[in-house]
Coordinates of C-alpha atoms in Angstrom, one line a residue:
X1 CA 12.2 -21.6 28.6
X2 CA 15.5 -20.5 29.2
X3 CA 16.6 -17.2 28.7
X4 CA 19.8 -17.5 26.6
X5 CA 17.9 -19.4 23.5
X6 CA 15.7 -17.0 21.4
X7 CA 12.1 -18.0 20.8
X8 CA 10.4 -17.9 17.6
X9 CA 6.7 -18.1 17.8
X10 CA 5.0 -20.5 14.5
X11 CA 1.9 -19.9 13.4
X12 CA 0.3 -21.2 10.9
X13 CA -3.1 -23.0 10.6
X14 CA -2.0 -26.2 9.3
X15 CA -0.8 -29.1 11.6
X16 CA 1.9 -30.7 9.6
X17 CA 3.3 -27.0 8.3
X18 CA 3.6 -26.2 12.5
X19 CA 5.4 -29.4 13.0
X20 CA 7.7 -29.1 9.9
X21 CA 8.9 -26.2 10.7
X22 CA 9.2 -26.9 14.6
X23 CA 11.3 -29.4 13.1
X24 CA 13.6 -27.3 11.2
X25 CA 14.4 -25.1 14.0
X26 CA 13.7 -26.9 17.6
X27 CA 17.7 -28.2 17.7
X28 CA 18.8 -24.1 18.1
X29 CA 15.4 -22.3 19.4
X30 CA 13.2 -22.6 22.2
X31 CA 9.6 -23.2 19.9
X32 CA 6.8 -21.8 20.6
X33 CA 3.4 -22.6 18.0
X34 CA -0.2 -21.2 17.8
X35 CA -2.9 -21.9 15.1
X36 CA -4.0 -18.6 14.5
X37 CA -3.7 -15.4 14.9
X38 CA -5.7 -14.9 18.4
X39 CA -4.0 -17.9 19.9
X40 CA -0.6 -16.3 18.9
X41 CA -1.4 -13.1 20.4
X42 CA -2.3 -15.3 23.7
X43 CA 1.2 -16.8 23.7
X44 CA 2.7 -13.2 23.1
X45 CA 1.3 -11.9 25.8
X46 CA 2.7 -14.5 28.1
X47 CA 6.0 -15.3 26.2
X48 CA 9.1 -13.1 25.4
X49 CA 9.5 -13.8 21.7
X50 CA 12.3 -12.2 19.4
X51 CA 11.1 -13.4 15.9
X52 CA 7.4 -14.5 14.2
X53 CA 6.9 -16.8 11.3
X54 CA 3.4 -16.7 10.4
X55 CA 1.9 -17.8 7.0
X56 CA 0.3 -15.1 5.1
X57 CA -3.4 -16.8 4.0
X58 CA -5.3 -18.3 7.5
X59 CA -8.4 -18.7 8.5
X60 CA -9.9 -15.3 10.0
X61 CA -7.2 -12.7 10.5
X62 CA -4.1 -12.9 7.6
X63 CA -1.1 -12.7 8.3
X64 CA -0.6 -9.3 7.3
X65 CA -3.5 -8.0 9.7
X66 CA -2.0 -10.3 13.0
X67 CA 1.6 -9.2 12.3
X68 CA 0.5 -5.9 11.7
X69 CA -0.7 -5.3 15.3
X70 CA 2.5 -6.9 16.5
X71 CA 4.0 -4.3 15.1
X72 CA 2.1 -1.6 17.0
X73 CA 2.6 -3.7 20.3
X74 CA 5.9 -5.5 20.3
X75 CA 7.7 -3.6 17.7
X76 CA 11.3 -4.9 18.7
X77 CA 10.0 -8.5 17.5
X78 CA 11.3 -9.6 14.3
X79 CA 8.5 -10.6 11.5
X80 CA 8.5 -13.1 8.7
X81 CA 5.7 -14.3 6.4
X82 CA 5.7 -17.2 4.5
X83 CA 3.6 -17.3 1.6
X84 CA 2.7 -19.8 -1.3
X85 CA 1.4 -16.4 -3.0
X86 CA 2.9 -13.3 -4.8
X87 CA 0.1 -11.3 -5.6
X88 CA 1.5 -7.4 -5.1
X89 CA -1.2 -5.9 -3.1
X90 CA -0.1 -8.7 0.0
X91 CA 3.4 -7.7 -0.4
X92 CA 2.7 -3.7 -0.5
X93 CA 0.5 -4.3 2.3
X94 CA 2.7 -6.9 4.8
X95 CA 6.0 -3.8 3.3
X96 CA 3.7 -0.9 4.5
X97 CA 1.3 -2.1 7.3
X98 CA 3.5 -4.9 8.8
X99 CA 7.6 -4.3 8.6
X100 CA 8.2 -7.5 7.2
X101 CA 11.6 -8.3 7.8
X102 CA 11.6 -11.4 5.0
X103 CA 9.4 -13.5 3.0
X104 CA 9.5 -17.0 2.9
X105 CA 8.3 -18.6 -0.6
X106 CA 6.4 -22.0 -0.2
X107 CA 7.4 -24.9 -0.7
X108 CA 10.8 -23.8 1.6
X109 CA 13.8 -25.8 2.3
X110 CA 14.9 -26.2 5.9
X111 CA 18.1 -24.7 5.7
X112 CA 16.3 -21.5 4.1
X113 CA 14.6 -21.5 7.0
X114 CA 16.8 -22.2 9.8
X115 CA 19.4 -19.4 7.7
X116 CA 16.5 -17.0 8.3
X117 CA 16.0 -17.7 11.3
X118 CA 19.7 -17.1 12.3
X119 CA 19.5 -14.2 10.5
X120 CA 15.9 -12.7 12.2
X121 CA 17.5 -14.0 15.6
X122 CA 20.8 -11.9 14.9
X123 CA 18.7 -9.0 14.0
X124 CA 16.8 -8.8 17.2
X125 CA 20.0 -9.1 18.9
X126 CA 21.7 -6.3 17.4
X127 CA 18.1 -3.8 17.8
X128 CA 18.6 -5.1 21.7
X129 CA 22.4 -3.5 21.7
X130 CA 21.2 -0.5 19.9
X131 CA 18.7 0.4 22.2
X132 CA 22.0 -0.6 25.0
X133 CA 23.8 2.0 23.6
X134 CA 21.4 4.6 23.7
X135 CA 21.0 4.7 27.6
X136 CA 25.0 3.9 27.7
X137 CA 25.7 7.1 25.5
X138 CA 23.4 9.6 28.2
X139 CA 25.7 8.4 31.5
X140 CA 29.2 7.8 30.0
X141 CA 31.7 10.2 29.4
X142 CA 33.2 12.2 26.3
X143 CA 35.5 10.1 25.7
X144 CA 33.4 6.4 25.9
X145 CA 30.9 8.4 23.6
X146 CA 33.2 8.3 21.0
X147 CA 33.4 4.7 21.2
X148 CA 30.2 4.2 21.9
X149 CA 28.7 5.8 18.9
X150 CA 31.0 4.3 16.6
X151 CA 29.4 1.2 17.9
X152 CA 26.2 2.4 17.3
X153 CA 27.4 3.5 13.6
X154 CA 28.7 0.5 12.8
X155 CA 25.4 -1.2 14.0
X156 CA 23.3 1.2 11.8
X157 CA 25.1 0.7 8.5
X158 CA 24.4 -3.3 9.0
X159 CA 27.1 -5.2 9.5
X160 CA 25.6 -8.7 7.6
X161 CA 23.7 -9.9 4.5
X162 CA 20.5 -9.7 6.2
X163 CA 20.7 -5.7 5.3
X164 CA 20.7 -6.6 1.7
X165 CA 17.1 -6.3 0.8
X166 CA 15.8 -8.8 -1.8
X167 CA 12.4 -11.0 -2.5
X168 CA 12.5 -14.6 -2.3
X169 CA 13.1 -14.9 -5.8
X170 CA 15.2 -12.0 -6.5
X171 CA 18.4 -11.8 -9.1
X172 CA 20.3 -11.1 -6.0
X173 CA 20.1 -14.3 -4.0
X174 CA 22.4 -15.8 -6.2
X175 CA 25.2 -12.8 -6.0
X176 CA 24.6 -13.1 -1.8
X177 CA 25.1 -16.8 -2.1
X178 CA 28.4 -16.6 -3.7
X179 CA 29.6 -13.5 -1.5
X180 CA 28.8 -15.8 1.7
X181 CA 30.9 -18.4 0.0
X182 CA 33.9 -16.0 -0.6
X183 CA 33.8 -14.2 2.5
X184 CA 35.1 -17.0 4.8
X185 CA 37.8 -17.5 2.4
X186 CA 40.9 -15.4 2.9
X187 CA 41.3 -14.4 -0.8
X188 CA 40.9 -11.1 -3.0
X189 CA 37.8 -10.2 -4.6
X190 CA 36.1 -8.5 -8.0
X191 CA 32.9 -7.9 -7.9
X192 CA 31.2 -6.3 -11.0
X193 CA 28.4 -4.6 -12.0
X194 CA 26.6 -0.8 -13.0
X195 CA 27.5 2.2 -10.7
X196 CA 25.3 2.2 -7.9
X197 CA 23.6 -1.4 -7.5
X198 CA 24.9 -1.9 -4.2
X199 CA 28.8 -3.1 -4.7
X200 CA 30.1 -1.3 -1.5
X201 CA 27.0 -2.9 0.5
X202 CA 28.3 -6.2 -0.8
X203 CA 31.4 -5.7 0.2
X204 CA 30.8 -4.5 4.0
X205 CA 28.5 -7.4 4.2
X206 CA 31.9 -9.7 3.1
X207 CA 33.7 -8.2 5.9
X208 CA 31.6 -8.2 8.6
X209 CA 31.0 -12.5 7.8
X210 CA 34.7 -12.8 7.5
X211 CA 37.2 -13.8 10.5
X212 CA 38.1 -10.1 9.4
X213 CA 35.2 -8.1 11.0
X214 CA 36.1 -7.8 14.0
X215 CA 38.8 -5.3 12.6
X216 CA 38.4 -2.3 9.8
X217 CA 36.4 -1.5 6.6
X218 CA 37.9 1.0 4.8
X219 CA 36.5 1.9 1.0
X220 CA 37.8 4.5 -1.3
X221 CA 36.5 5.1 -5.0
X222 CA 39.3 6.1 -7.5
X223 CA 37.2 6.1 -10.6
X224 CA 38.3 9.9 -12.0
X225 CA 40.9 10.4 -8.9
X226 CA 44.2 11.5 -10.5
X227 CA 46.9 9.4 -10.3
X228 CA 48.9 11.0 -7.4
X229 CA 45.6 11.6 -5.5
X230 CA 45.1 8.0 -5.2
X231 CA 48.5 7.0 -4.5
X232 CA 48.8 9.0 -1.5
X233 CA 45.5 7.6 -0.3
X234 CA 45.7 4.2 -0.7
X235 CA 49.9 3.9 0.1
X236 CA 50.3 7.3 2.3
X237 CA 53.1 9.7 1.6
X238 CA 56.5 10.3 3.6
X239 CA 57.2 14.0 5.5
X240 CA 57.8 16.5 3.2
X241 CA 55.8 15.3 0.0
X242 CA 52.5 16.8 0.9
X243 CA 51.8 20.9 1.9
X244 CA 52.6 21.8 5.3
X245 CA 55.7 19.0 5.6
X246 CA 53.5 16.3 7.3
X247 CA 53.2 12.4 6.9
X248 CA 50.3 10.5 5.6
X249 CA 49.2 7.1 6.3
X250 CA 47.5 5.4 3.5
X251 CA 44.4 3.6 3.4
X252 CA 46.5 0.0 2.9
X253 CA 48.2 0.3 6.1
X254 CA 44.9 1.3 8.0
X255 CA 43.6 -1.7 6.9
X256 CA 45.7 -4.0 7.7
X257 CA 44.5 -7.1 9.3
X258 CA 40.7 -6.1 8.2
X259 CA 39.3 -5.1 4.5
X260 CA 39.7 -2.6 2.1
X261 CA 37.2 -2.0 -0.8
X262 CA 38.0 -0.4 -3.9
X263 CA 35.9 0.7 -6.2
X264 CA 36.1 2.4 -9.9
X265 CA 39.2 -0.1 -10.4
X266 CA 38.8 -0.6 -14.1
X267 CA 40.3 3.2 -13.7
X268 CA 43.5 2.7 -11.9
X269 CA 46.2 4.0 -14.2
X270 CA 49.4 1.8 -14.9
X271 CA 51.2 3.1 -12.3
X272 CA 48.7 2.2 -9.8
X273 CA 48.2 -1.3 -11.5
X274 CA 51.5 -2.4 -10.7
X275 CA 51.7 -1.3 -7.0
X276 CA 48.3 -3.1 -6.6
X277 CA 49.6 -6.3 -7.6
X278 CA 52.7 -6.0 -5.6
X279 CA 50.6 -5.2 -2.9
X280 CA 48.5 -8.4 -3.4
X281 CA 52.0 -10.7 -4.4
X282 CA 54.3 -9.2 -1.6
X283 CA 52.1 -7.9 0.9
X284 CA 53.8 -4.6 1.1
X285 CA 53.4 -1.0 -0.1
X286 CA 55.9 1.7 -0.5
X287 CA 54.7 5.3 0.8
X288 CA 54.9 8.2 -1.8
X289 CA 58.2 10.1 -1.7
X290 CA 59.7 7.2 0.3
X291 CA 62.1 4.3 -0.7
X292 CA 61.3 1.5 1.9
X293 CA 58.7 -1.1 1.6
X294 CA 55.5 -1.2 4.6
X295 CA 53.9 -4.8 5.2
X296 CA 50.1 -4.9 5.4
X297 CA 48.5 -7.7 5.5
X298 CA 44.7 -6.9 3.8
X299 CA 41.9 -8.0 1.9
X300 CA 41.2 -6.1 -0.9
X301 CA 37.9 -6.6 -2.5
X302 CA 38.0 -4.8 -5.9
X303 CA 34.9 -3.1 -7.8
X304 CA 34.5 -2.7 -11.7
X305 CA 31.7 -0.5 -13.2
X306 CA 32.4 -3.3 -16.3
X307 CA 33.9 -6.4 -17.7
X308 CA 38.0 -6.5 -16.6
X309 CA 38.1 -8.8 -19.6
X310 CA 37.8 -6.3 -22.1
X311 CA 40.4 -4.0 -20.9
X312 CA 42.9 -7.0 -20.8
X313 CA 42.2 -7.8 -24.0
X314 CA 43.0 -4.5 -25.5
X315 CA 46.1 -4.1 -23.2
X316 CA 44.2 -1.5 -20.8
X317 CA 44.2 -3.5 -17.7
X318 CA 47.6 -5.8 -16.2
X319 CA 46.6 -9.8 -17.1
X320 CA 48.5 -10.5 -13.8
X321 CA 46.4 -8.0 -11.3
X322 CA 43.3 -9.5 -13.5
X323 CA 43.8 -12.7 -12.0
X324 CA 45.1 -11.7 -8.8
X325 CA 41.8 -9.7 -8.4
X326 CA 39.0 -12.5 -9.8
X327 CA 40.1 -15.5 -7.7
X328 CA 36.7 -14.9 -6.6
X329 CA 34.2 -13.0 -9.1
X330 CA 30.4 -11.4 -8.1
X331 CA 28.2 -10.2 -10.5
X332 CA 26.2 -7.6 -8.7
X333 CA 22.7 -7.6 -11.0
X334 CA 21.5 -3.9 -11.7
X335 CA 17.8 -2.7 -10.2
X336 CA 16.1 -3.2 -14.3
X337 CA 17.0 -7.0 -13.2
X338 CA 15.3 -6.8 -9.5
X339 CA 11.9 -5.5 -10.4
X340 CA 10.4 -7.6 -7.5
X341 CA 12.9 -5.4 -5.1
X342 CA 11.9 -2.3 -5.7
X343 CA 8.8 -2.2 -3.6
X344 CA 10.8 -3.3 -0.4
X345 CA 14.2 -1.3 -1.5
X346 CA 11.9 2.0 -2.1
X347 CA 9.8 1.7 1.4
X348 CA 13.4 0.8 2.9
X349 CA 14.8 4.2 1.6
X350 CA 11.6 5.8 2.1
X351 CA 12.1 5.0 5.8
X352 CA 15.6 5.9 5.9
X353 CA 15.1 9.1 4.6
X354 CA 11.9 10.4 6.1
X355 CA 13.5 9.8 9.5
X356 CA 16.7 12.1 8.3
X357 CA 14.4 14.9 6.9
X358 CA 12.0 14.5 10.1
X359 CA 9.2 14.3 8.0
X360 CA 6.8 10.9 8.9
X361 CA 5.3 9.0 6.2
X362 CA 3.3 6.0 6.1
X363 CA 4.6 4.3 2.8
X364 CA 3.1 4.7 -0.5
X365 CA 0.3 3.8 -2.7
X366 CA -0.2 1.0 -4.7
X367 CA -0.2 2.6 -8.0
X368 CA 3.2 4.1 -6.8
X369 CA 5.0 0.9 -6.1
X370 CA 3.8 0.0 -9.5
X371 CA 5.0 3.1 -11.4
X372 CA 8.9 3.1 -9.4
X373 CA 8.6 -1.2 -10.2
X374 CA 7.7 -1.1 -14.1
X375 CA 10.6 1.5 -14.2
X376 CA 14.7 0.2 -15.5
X377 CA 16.2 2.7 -13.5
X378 CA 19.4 3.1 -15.4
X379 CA 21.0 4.9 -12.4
X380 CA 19.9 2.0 -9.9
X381 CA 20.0 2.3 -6.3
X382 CA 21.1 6.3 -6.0
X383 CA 18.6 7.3 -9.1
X384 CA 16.0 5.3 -6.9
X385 CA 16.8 7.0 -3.6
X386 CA 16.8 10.2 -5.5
X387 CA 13.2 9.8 -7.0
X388 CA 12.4 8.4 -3.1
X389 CA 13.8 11.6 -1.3
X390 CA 11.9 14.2 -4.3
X391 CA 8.6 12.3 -3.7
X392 CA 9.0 12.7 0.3
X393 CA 9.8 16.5 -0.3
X394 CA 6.4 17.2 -2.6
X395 CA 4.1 15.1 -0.3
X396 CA 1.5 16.2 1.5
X397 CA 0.1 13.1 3.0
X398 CA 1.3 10.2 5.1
X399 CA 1.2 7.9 2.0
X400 CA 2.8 8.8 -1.0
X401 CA 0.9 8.9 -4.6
X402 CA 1.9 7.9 -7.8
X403 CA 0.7 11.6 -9.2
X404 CA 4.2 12.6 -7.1
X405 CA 6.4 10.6 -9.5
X406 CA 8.2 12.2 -12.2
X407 CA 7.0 12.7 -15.5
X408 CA 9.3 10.4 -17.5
X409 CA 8.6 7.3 -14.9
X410 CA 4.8 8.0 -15.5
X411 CA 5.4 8.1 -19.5
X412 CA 7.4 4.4 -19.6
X413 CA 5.3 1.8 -20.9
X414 CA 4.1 -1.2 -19.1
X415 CA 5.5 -4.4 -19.8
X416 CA 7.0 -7.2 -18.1
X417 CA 10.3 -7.0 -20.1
X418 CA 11.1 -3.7 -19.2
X419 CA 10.3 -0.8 -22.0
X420 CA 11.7 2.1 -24.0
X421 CA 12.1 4.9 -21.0
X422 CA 11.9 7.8 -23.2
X423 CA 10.7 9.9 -26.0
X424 CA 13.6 9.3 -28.4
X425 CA 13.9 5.8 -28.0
X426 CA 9.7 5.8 -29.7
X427 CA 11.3 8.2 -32.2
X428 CA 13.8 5.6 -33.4
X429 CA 11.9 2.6 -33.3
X430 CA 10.4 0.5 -35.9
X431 CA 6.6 1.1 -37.0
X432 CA 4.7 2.9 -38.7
X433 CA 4.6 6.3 -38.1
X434 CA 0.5 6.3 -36.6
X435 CA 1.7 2.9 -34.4
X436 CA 4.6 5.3 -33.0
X437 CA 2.5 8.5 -32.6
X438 CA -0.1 6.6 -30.5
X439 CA 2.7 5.0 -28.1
X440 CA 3.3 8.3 -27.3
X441 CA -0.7 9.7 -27.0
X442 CA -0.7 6.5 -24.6
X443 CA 1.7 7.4 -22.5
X444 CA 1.2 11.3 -22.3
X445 CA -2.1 10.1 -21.5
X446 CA -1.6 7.8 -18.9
X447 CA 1.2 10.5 -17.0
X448 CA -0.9 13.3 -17.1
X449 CA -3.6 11.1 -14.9
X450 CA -1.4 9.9 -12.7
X451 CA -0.3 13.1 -12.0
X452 CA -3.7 14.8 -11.5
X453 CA -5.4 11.5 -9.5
X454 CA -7.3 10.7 -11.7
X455 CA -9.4 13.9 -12.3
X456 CA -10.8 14.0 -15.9
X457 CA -11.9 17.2 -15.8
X458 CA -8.4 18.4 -15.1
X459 CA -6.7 16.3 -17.4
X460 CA -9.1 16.9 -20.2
X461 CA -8.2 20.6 -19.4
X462 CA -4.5 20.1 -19.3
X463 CA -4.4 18.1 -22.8
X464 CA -6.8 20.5 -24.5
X465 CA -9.3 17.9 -24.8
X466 CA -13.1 17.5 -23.7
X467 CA -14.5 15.1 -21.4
X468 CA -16.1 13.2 -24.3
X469 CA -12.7 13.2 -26.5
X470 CA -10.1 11.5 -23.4
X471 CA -13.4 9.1 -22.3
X472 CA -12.9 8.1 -26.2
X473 CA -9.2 7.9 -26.2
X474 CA -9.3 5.7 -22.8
X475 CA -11.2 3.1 -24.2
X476 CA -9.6 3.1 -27.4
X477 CA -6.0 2.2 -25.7
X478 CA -7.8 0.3 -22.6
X479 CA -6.4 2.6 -20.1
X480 CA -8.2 2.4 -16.6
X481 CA -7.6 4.0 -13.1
X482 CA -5.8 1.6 -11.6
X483 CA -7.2 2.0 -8.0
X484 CA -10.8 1.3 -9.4
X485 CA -9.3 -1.8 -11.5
X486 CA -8.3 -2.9 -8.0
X487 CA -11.5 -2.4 -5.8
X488 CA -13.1 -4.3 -8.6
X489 CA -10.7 -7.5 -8.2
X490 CA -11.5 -7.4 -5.0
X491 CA -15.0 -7.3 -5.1

């Protein structure tokens, strides 16, 4: 093969799925294919591969349990499973066990798959440069370091969509498909949604796949920033307006020729409102405390916590920067919305943070991915990283337990809809007053397990109950330790 084209090894135990997706790819990979999961370890062991596809269910060995040991042995090789299947413990498992990179939903399209391929390639690619950098950084001096690592920084933050973490069916594809549209277009930006489901993320990812990204990302959040605060950062101030007589460059003239994001936009006072739209009609921006005008020539990409709409309509937010803003218009979808994300978002941060706290961890439980997935989490992404990083702290094993959640995720109710999240919401809602006072016996009964694994004797203790009284009150509501309900299914 020749060295410059990456090689993806197929496997899959089908004949016509192997040539299908040899297909797909041949015309921009070298193709390698294996039946199984031995006869791929065989070509591994021969072959320099950058990225797997393997298909989950196969005779013998799964997929989980080959790509698994790839892990161990190659772990620079990119892995993807595709899967005609999405029952939870296979995805906790290949999440855990296996580092999935993607899943791949049957029946798949050949552009999905070539896109993911590109993507898995480009991955590999940049884990190659990383590892460059690292043996660069110990022989070069002070001075290259600094270059270096800002390399290396802007390598570890991600610098594509692939770092935007999302099932095959996830509310999100949809928001990545139209930022991939917009971001090879020139033009401003809004993208809306709750505070922290991912808007800057989205908006680095626009930069790096614009004709932009080989220049800067600059982001700055005004939401509560007093007026003159944010006029000096984003337009800079001339000598002699600031303390100690010095100049300052604002954010819009750093940025020229690459991005700016701004976030908390729905904030921006009326002041601000109209600079921003001369900014976007004129291309220019007038420093604080001075009287000429400074060309920039940016992108700005603008966030709302909320719908624009409203404030134009009651007279809070310019009708002209509106539409200057929403040429194009995402709709970032919060986490209550991407319940089949959180398993691979929460093992993502999990990773992320147990390597900052130096504290290894495996990945967690089963009955934990089900607790943090049933939950709405109404402060999305930084709530979940928040419940992530406390977990990690209170562990004491290399897998993390559901009894390390906290209390009010433990107490939500089940349900595929989402649920009421807390006490008051059961104390305002419709019923009679015994169906409300069991919700509640049902859920303090289903935390306080959790929390002590399971132990009856403990929990009995804890609730002032006997042995006899919770055995009665968990088969009147039908609740079941859900590790034994699994073991069952399985056997």
């Amino acid at each position: 093969m020749t060295g410059s084209t990456p090689a993806i090894l197929l496997v899959d135990d089908e004949p016509h799925s192997l040539q299908a997706m040899k297909m797909a790819l041949e015309d921009e990979f070298e193709i390698l294919t294996a039946p199984g999961a031995e006869e791929a370890m065989s070509v591994l062991e021969e072959e320099w591969v950058q990225v797997i596809f393997c298909d989950q269910r196969m005779p013998g060995r799964s997929g989980v349990d080959f790509l698994t040991e790839v892990r161990e042995r190659w772990p620079e090789t990119v892995r993807v499973v595709i899967t005609g299947y999405t029952d939870s413990a296979s995805m906790v498992a290949a999440i855990n066990d296996a580092g999935i990179h993607q899943f791949i939903a049957k029946p798949w399209h050949p552009e999905q798959l070539l896109a993911v391929a590109r993507n898995a390639a480009r991955m590999f690619q940049l884990s190659r440069e990383n590892e460059r950098l690292t043996l660069e950084m110990r022989f070069l001096n002070s001075t290259t370091e600094t270059r270096v690592e800002k390399r290396r920084r802007s390598l570890r933050e991600g610098m594509g969509f692939e770092t935007i973490l999302r099932a095959p069916n996830s509310a999100m594809n949809a928001a990545v498909t139209l930022a991939r549209q917009y971001a090879s277009f020139d033009v401003p930006v809004l993208m809306t949604g709750e505070p922290g489901t991912g808007k800057t993320q989205m908006a680095r990812a626009m930069h790096y796949g614009s004709l932009r990204s080989e220049k800067p990302f600059y982001e700055l959040n005004i939401s509560g920033m007093p007026e003159d605060l944010a006029m000096v950062e984003l337009f800079g101030a001339k000598r002699g307006v600031l303390p100690g007589g010095v100049a300052k460059i604002g954010l819009a003239q750093k940025a020229d020729r690459g991005t700016l994001y701004l976030a908390g936009i729905e904030g921006a006072s009326p002041a601000l409102q109209l600079a921003l739209h001369r900014m976007l009609r004129d291309g220019t921006v007038t420093p604080v405390g001075g009287q000429e005008a400074v060309s920039t020539n940016l992108r700005l990409i603008a966030g709302a916590a909320g719908d624009l709409r409203a404030g134009v309509a009651e007279g809070r937010f310019r009708t002209d920067l509106y539409y200057a803003l929403s040429l194009g218009e995402i709709a970032i979808p919060p986490l209550r919305a991407r319940r089949g994300d959180v398993a691979m978002l929460a093992q993502a941060i999990l990773s992320e943070v147990a390597t900052s706290h130096g504290k290894p961890v495996m990945g967690f439980e089963a009955a934990a991915l089900e607790f943090l997935e049933n939950y709405d989490w109404p402060g999305n992404l930084r709530e979940l990283t928040n419940e992530v990083t406390r977990m990690l702290i209170f562990a004491q094993d290399n897998v993390l337990g559901a009894e390390l959640i906290s209390r009010h995720i433990l107490q939500a109710d089940p349900s595929d809809e989402g649920a009421d999240r807390a006490a008051e919401d059961v104390m305002t809602a419709e019923g009679t007053l015994k169906d409300r006072i069991e919700l509640m016996e049902m859920r303090i009964l289903r935390e306080t397990l959790t929390r002590n694994r399971w132990n009856k004797s403990r929990a009995a203790a804890e609730l002032g109950l006997s042995r006899v009284g919770l055995r009665a009150k968990l088969d009147r509501y039908g609740i079941a330790d859900p590790s034994v309900a699994t073991e069952e299914e399985s056997d």
